[in-house]
Coordinates of C-alpha atoms in Angstrom, one line a residue:
M1 CA 173.3 -82.5 93.3
A2 CA 173.9 -79.4 92.7
G3 CA 171.2 -76.8 92.4
H4 CA 170.8 -73.3 91.5
E5 CA 172.1 -71.0 93.7
E6 CA 170.1 -68.3 95.5
G7 CA 170.1 -64.6 94.3
S8 CA 172.3 -65.6 91.0
P9 CA 171.2 -63.6 87.9
R10 CA 168.7 -65.1 85.7
Q11 CA 169.8 -65.9 82.2
P12 CA 167.8 -64.7 79.6
H13 CA 165.7 -67.8 77.7
L14 CA 167.1 -68.2 73.7
P15 CA 164.0 -67.3 72.3
D16 CA 163.6 -64.0 74.1
L17 CA 167.3 -63.2 72.9
N18 CA 166.4 -64.0 69.0
V19 CA 163.3 -61.8 69.4
R20 CA 165.4 -59.2 70.6
L21 CA 168.0 -59.6 68.0
R22 CA 165.8 -59.8 65.3
A23 CA 164.2 -56.7 66.7
E24 CA 167.6 -54.9 66.8
V25 CA 168.6 -56.1 63.5
G26 CA 165.4 -54.9 62.0
R27 CA 165.6 -51.4 63.4
I28 CA 169.2 -51.1 62.2
D29 CA 167.8 -52.3 58.5
E30 CA 165.3 -49.6 58.5
Q31 CA 168.0 -47.3 59.5
L32 CA 170.1 -48.3 56.7
R33 CA 167.5 -48.0 54.3
A34 CA 166.9 -44.5 55.6
L35 CA 170.1 -43.8 55.2
L36 CA 170.5 -45.0 51.9
D37 CA 167.3 -43.4 50.8
A38 CA 168.4 -39.9 51.8
M39 CA 171.9 -40.6 50.0
D40 CA 170.3 -41.2 46.9
R41 CA 167.8 -38.0 47.3
L42 CA 170.9 -36.3 48.3
Q43 CA 172.6 -37.5 44.9
G44 CA 169.6 -37.0 42.7
L45 CA 169.3 -33.4 44.2
L46 CA 172.9 -32.8 43.2
D47 CA 172.8 -34.1 39.8
A48 CA 169.5 -31.6 39.5
V49 CA 171.5 -28.6 40.0
V50 CA 174.3 -29.8 37.8
A51 CA 171.6 -30.5 35.1
I52 CA 170.0 -27.1 35.7
S53 CA 173.2 -25.2 35.7
R54 CA 174.2 -26.4 32.4
E55 CA 171.4 -24.9 30.6
V56 CA 171.8 -21.4 29.1
E57 CA 168.4 -20.3 27.7
L58 CA 165.8 -19.3 30.1
S59 CA 163.2 -21.7 28.7
A60 CA 165.4 -24.5 29.3
V61 CA 166.3 -23.7 32.5
L62 CA 162.4 -23.3 33.8
H63 CA 161.5 -26.7 32.0
R64 CA 164.3 -28.2 33.4
I65 CA 163.2 -27.4 36.9
V66 CA 159.8 -28.9 36.8
S67 CA 161.2 -32.1 35.1
T68 CA 163.8 -32.5 37.8
A69 CA 161.6 -31.9 40.6
M70 CA 159.2 -34.2 39.3
D71 CA 162.1 -37.3 39.2
L72 CA 163.1 -36.2 42.8
V73 CA 160.0 -37.0 44.6
G74 CA 158.4 -39.5 41.5
A75 CA 155.3 -36.9 41.0
R76 CA 153.0 -37.4 38.1
Y77 CA 152.6 -33.6 37.4
G78 CA 154.6 -30.7 37.4
A79 CA 154.7 -27.0 36.8
L80 CA 155.9 -23.7 37.3
G81 CA 154.2 -20.5 37.4
V82 CA 156.1 -17.2 36.5
L83 CA 154.4 -14.5 38.4
S84 CA 153.7 -11.2 36.5
E85 CA 156.0 -7.8 37.3
S86 CA 153.2 -6.6 39.9
G87 CA 153.4 -10.4 41.5
E88 CA 149.6 -10.9 41.9
H89 CA 148.9 -13.6 39.3
L90 CA 151.2 -15.5 36.9
E91 CA 152.0 -14.6 33.5
Q92 CA 153.4 -17.9 32.3
F93 CA 152.8 -21.2 33.3
I94 CA 154.9 -24.3 32.4
P95 CA 153.0 -27.6 32.9
L96 CA 154.8 -31.3 32.3
G97 CA 153.3 -34.6 32.5
L98 CA 149.8 -33.4 30.9
S99 CA 148.9 -36.1 28.2
E100 CA 148.1 -35.0 24.6
Q101 CA 144.6 -34.8 25.1
E102 CA 145.1 -33.0 28.7
R103 CA 147.1 -30.2 27.4
T104 CA 144.6 -29.4 24.4
D105 CA 141.4 -29.0 26.8
L106 CA 143.8 -26.9 28.9
A107 CA 144.8 -24.5 26.5
E108 CA 141.1 -24.5 25.4
T109 CA 140.1 -23.3 29.2
G110 CA 143.1 -21.4 29.4
M111 CA 146.6 -21.7 31.5
P112 CA 146.3 -21.3 35.0
R113 CA 146.9 -17.6 36.1
G114 CA 147.0 -18.2 40.0
L115 CA 143.7 -18.6 41.6
G116 CA 142.4 -21.1 44.4
V117 CA 145.2 -22.9 46.0
L118 CA 147.6 -21.6 43.2
G119 CA 146.5 -18.3 44.3
H120 CA 147.4 -19.0 48.2
L121 CA 150.9 -20.0 47.6
I122 CA 150.9 -16.7 45.4
H123 CA 150.1 -14.6 48.4
H124 CA 151.5 -16.8 51.1
P125 CA 154.6 -18.1 49.7
E126 CA 155.6 -21.1 52.3
P127 CA 156.2 -24.1 51.3
L128 CA 152.5 -25.8 51.2
R129 CA 151.7 -29.6 51.2
V130 CA 147.9 -30.5 50.9
D131 CA 146.6 -34.1 50.8
D132 CA 143.3 -33.3 49.4
I133 CA 143.1 -30.1 47.3
S134 CA 139.2 -29.8 47.4
A135 CA 139.1 -29.8 50.8
H136 CA 141.6 -26.8 51.3
P137 CA 139.8 -23.6 52.2
S138 CA 141.4 -21.7 49.2
S139 CA 140.0 -24.5 46.8
S140 CA 137.6 -23.3 43.8
G141 CA 137.8 -26.1 42.1
F142 CA 139.1 -27.3 38.5
P143 CA 138.0 -25.7 35.3
A144 CA 136.7 -28.0 32.6
G145 CA 139.5 -30.0 31.2
H146 CA 141.8 -29.6 33.9
P147 CA 142.8 -32.9 35.6
H148 CA 141.5 -33.5 38.7
L149 CA 144.4 -33.7 41.1
R150 CA 144.0 -34.8 44.6
T151 CA 147.4 -33.9 46.2
L152 CA 150.0 -30.8 45.9
L153 CA 153.3 -29.6 47.2
G154 CA 154.0 -26.0 45.9
V155 CA 157.3 -24.4 46.6
A156 CA 158.2 -20.6 46.0
I157 CA 161.1 -20.0 43.7
S158 CA 163.1 -16.6 44.5
V159 CA 165.7 -14.5 42.7
R160 CA 167.7 -12.0 44.4
G161 CA 165.1 -11.8 47.5
E162 CA 162.1 -11.5 45.6
I163 CA 159.6 -14.1 44.6
Y164 CA 159.9 -15.3 40.7
G165 CA 157.6 -18.0 40.8
D166 CA 156.3 -21.0 42.3
L167 CA 156.8 -24.9 41.6
Y168 CA 154.0 -27.1 41.9
L169 CA 154.1 -30.7 42.0
S170 CA 151.1 -33.2 42.1
E171 CA 150.2 -36.9 42.3
R172 CA 152.9 -39.1 43.9
S173 CA 153.1 -42.0 41.4
D174 CA 152.7 -44.6 44.6
G175 CA 149.5 -42.9 45.5
R176 CA 150.9 -41.4 48.8
P177 CA 150.8 -37.7 49.6
F178 CA 153.7 -35.9 49.8
D179 CA 155.8 -36.4 52.8
V180 CA 158.4 -33.8 54.7
H181 CA 161.2 -35.3 53.2
D182 CA 159.5 -34.3 49.7
E183 CA 159.1 -30.8 50.9
N184 CA 163.0 -31.0 52.2
V185 CA 164.1 -32.0 48.5
V186 CA 162.0 -29.5 46.9
I187 CA 162.9 -26.6 49.0
A188 CA 166.3 -27.4 48.3
L189 CA 165.9 -27.6 44.6
A190 CA 164.0 -24.0 44.5
S191 CA 167.2 -22.3 46.3
A192 CA 169.1 -23.7 43.5
A193 CA 166.6 -23.0 40.7
G194 CA 166.7 -19.3 41.7
I195 CA 170.4 -19.2 41.4
A196 CA 170.2 -21.1 38.2
I197 CA 167.6 -18.7 36.7
D198 CA 169.6 -15.4 38.1
N199 CA 172.7 -16.7 36.2
V200 CA 170.8 -17.6 33.0
R201 CA 169.2 -13.9 32.9
L202 CA 172.7 -12.3 33.5
F203 CA 174.0 -14.8 30.6
E204 CA 171.3 -13.3 28.6
R205 CA 171.8 -10.0 29.2
V206 CA 175.6 -9.9 28.6
R207 CA 174.9 -11.9 25.5
V208 CA 172.6 -9.5 24.1
G209 CA 174.8 -6.5 24.8
A210 CA 177.7 -8.1 23.1
E211 CA 175.3 -8.8 20.5
Q212 CA 174.6 -4.9 20.3
F213 CA 177.8 -4.0 20.5
Q214 CA 179.2 -5.9 17.8
R215 CA 176.2 -4.9 15.4
L216 CA 177.2 -1.5 16.2
L217 CA 180.4 -1.9 14.5
L218 CA 178.8 -3.0 11.4
P219 CA 178.5 -0.7 9.1
S220 CA 174.8 -0.1 7.3
L221 CA 175.0 -1.0 3.6
P222 CA 174.6 2.2 1.1
D223 CA 172.7 2.4 -1.5
L224 CA 175.1 0.5 -4.5
R225 CA 173.1 0.9 -7.5
P226 CA 172.7 -0.4 -10.1
F227 CA 173.3 -3.5 -8.1
S228 CA 171.2 -5.2 -4.9
A229 CA 172.7 -5.8 -1.8
A230 CA 172.0 -7.6 1.7
A231 CA 174.0 -8.6 4.5
I232 CA 173.3 -10.5 8.0
Y233 CA 175.3 -11.0 10.7
R234 CA 174.6 -13.8 13.3
P235 CA 176.5 -14.1 17.0
A236 CA 177.6 -17.7 18.1
T237 CA 175.6 -19.7 19.7
E238 CA 178.1 -19.3 22.5
P239 CA 176.5 -16.4 24.6
S240 CA 178.9 -13.4 25.9
Q241 CA 181.3 -14.2 22.9
L242 CA 181.9 -11.1 20.5
G243 CA 183.3 -11.9 17.3
G244 CA 185.7 -10.5 14.8
D245 CA 183.4 -11.1 11.2
W246 CA 182.3 -8.3 9.5
Y247 CA 181.4 -7.0 6.3
D248 CA 181.5 -4.0 4.1
A249 CA 180.5 -2.5 0.6
V250 CA 181.6 0.7 -0.8
L251 CA 180.4 2.5 -4.0
L252 CA 183.4 3.6 -6.1
P253 CA 183.0 5.9 -9.3
D254 CA 181.8 4.5 -12.5
H255 CA 179.1 1.9 -11.2
V256 CA 182.1 -0.1 -9.5
V257 CA 181.8 -1.8 -6.0
A258 CA 184.1 -2.5 -3.6
I259 CA 183.0 -5.8 -1.3
V260 CA 185.0 -6.6 1.6
I261 CA 184.1 -10.1 3.9
G262 CA 186.5 -10.5 7.0
D263 CA 187.2 -12.4 10.3
V264 CA 189.6 -11.4 12.9
I265 CA 190.7 -14.7 14.8
G266 CA 189.4 -14.7 18.6
H267 CA 186.2 -13.9 20.5
D268 CA 186.9 -10.8 22.9
L269 CA 187.0 -6.9 22.9
H270 CA 190.4 -7.0 21.2
A271 CA 188.8 -8.7 18.1
A272 CA 186.0 -6.7 18.0
A273 CA 188.1 -3.9 18.2
S274 CA 190.7 -5.0 15.6
M275 CA 188.0 -5.7 13.2
A276 CA 186.8 -1.9 13.3
S277 CA 190.3 -0.8 12.8
T278 CA 190.9 -3.1 10.1
R279 CA 187.5 -1.9 8.3
N280 CA 188.3 1.6 8.6
M281 CA 191.9 1.3 7.5
L282 CA 190.9 -0.5 3.9
R283 CA 188.2 1.8 3.5
A284 CA 190.3 4.6 3.3
L285 CA 192.4 2.3 0.9
L286 CA 189.5 1.3 -1.6
F287 CA 189.4 4.4 -3.2
D288 CA 192.6 4.0 -5.4
R289 CA 191.3 2.0 -8.4
L290 CA 194.6 2.0 -9.8
N291 CA 195.8 -0.9 -7.3
P292 CA 194.1 -4.7 -7.9
P293 CA 192.7 -5.7 -4.8
G294 CA 196.1 -7.9 -4.0
A295 CA 197.8 -4.8 -4.0
V296 CA 195.4 -3.1 -1.6
L297 CA 195.3 -6.2 0.6
S298 CA 199.3 -5.8 1.2
Q299 CA 199.3 -2.2 1.8
L300 CA 197.1 -2.7 4.4
D301 CA 198.8 -6.1 5.9
R302 CA 201.9 -3.7 6.0
T303 CA 200.1 -1.0 7.6
L304 CA 198.4 -2.9 10.6
Q305 CA 201.7 -4.3 11.3
A306 CA 203.5 -1.1 11.3
V307 CA 200.8 0.7 13.7
T308 CA 198.7 -2.2 15.6
S309 CA 199.2 -5.2 17.5
N310 CA 196.0 -6.4 15.3
P311 CA 195.7 -10.6 15.3
V312 CA 195.7 -12.7 12.4
T313 CA 192.9 -11.8 10.4
T314 CA 191.3 -13.6 7.0
I315 CA 189.8 -11.4 4.3
T316 CA 188.6 -11.6 0.8
L317 CA 188.3 -8.1 -1.1
A318 CA 186.8 -7.8 -4.4
R319 CA 186.0 -5.2 -6.9
L320 CA 182.8 -5.6 -9.5
E321 CA 182.9 -3.6 -12.4
P322 CA 180.8 -3.0 -15.7
E323 CA 182.0 -5.2 -18.6
G324 CA 179.9 -5.5 -21.8
P325 CA 176.5 -6.7 -21.0
G326 CA 177.5 -8.0 -17.6
W327 CA 180.4 -7.6 -14.7
R328 CA 184.0 -8.4 -13.9
L329 CA 184.7 -9.6 -10.6
H330 CA 188.4 -8.7 -9.4
W331 CA 189.2 -10.4 -6.3
S332 CA 192.0 -10.8 -4.0
T333 CA 191.9 -13.5 -1.0
A334 CA 193.7 -13.2 2.5
G335 CA 193.3 -17.2 3.6
H336 CA 189.6 -16.4 3.7
V337 CA 187.0 -19.2 2.4
P338 CA 186.3 -18.4 -1.3
P339 CA 183.1 -16.5 -2.8
L340 CA 180.0 -18.2 -4.4
V341 CA 178.3 -17.1 -7.4
I342 CA 175.0 -18.3 -8.4
S343 CA 174.5 -17.5 -12.3
P344 CA 171.2 -18.3 -14.2
P345 CA 169.5 -20.7 -13.9
H346 CA 170.5 -21.5 -10.3
R347 CA 174.0 -22.3 -11.0
A348 CA 176.2 -22.6 -8.1
E349 CA 180.0 -22.4 -8.2
Y350 CA 182.7 -21.4 -5.8
L351 CA 185.4 -19.1 -7.0
F352 CA 188.2 -21.6 -5.7
A353 CA 191.6 -19.6 -6.4
E354 CA 195.1 -19.6 -5.0
P355 CA 195.0 -18.0 -1.6
G356 CA 197.0 -15.5 -0.2
L357 CA 198.3 -15.5 3.6
P358 CA 196.0 -14.3 6.1
L359 CA 197.1 -10.5 7.4
G360 CA 199.3 -10.7 10.4
V361 CA 201.4 -13.3 9.3
D362 CA 203.9 -12.2 6.5
P363 CA 203.4 -8.8 4.7
D364 CA 206.2 -9.2 2.6
Q365 CA 204.7 -12.1 0.9
P366 CA 202.8 -11.8 -2.9
R367 CA 199.4 -11.4 -3.1
P368 CA 197.8 -13.4 -6.1
D369 CA 195.1 -11.4 -7.9
H370 CA 191.9 -13.2 -9.7
S371 CA 189.3 -12.3 -12.0
R372 CA 186.0 -13.9 -13.0
Y373 CA 183.4 -12.6 -15.8
V374 CA 179.7 -12.6 -14.2
P375 CA 176.7 -12.4 -16.1
P376 CA 173.6 -10.2 -15.4
D377 CA 171.3 -11.4 -13.2
S378 CA 173.8 -13.2 -11.1
T379 CA 174.1 -13.1 -7.3
V380 CA 177.6 -13.4 -5.6
V381 CA 177.6 -14.2 -2.0
F382 CA 180.5 -13.4 0.5
F383 CA 180.8 -15.2 3.7
T384 CA 182.5 -16.1 7.1
D385 CA 183.7 -19.8 7.9
G386 CA 181.2 -19.7 11.1
L387 CA 178.4 -20.1 8.2
I388 CA 180.0 -23.9 7.4
E389 CA 182.3 -25.2 10.2
D390 CA 181.1 -28.3 12.0
P391 CA 183.8 -30.7 13.4
A392 CA 181.1 -33.9 12.9
R393 CA 181.4 -32.9 9.0
P394 CA 184.3 -32.4 6.4
I395 CA 184.8 -29.0 5.1
D396 CA 183.9 -29.9 1.5
E397 CA 180.6 -31.8 2.4
S398 CA 179.5 -28.2 4.2
L399 CA 180.5 -26.4 1.4
D400 CA 178.2 -28.8 -1.1
R401 CA 175.5 -28.0 1.2
L402 CA 175.6 -24.4 1.0
A403 CA 175.9 -24.1 -2.2
G404 CA 172.6 -26.6 -2.8
L405 CA 171.3 -24.3 -0.4
A406 CA 172.2 -20.8 -2.3
A407 CA 170.9 -22.8 -5.6
T408 CA 167.4 -23.4 -3.7
Y409 CA 167.1 -19.9 -2.7
S410 CA 168.9 -18.1 -5.4
S411 CA 165.3 -16.4 -7.0
L412 CA 164.2 -15.0 -3.5
P413 CA 164.6 -11.7 -2.6
L414 CA 168.0 -10.7 -1.7
D415 CA 167.2 -10.2 1.9
D416 CA 164.9 -13.2 2.3
F417 CA 167.8 -15.1 0.5
V418 CA 170.7 -14.1 3.1
Q419 CA 167.9 -15.0 5.9
A420 CA 167.5 -18.3 4.5
L421 CA 171.2 -19.3 4.3
A422 CA 171.7 -17.7 7.8
D423 CA 168.6 -20.1 9.0
H424 CA 169.5 -23.2 7.1
H425 CA 173.5 -23.2 7.5
P426 CA 175.7 -26.7 7.6
S427 CA 177.6 -25.1 10.4
D428 CA 177.2 -26.1 14.3
G429 CA 177.0 -22.6 15.2
H430 CA 179.9 -22.3 17.6
D431 CA 180.9 -19.6 15.8
D432 CA 179.4 -16.3 14.5
M433 CA 178.7 -15.5 10.7
A434 CA 178.7 -13.0 8.5
I435 CA 176.9 -12.9 4.9
L436 CA 176.6 -10.2 2.3
A437 CA 175.3 -11.2 -1.3
L438 CA 175.4 -8.7 -4.0
R439 CA 173.3 -9.1 -7.2
T440 CA 173.9 -8.0 -10.6
P441 CA 171.2 -6.3 -12.7
H442 CA 169.1 -8.1 -14.7
V443 CA 169.2 -6.6 -18.3

């Protein structure tokens, strides 16, 4: 009978091998889960950065930073404190996750300004993880009405090398303290947040500068008595886009007033410069009362074609002059939206008539003239298409809505009237808009 040879390796028992295999499989499974969790966190972080970078308003960016940080680490509460210029305290505090009652209670005691543990992070801007806030050496307790929080993860947000504010997170939804993985992902988010804040602040400066430049090109309305007049300009919601919309009004002899509303195609410096040159040329032509508006526009079109490279422009030129107890409106349109007249009592009507071609298309084409009697105490509204354009809505529907708004607000003082139209317009706001309203005297 063959026996076991002396010195041969001993084979492991099958049960021992199974245990070792199970342990190895468990270890691999744990590593895979950790890897998948890390991939999910990375994807979540990338999604968060993309979402933050899409915002173009600072307040929206700040709120998005807090909400995405809460989502990434599963925090119940989150806040962003913006430092004052001195960097000594918080001048703005944006909390999320509060119930309505908690928000009301906190508002009564005042939003945090950076004391206690929050103050520690202000003066020591390194990442801070606290498992028990009340036990932290800098803790000063919670004010009345403030939720009693236990855990905290705080990370500073820097913009161009200076601390802008601090991001605070509290109370993981699973009840566990924040860990190093939470800290790392929030640190990465804070870095992206600093870039997003810087970008949106730069965007805001460009937008404000463009709007100021545009307004400098627009005239101040002169004293047009016996008429009252008001105008308003609103930039497009797309920041940094200059527009070509403009308005003008000139008082001519014998109580006659000339009114202009126009829109140069394009949204850039060239459009803005073209608008200014077109307006100035037209002003020089307005004092020839022998020519009707259509002839003036034809002369303007020929001049622009000869001496400029201005883009296509839509425009309405009108002249309002006395007739009997009321007034006679003469106008010609170069591809522009029609004027709107609100007659007593609150009757709104568009002056639909044959339009001419926009300026810059064919200066040899004749331009039709139109005329309409305007009774006393009427309001004539000239506007650009930015007031009514919305790709999601037919243009006729937008025109009807604007006419309804004009009738509703027609009893307001004229400055309030144009403000109301600009505030409640039916467009989607993608384009800039200009409104000029003229009111005839009350007999």
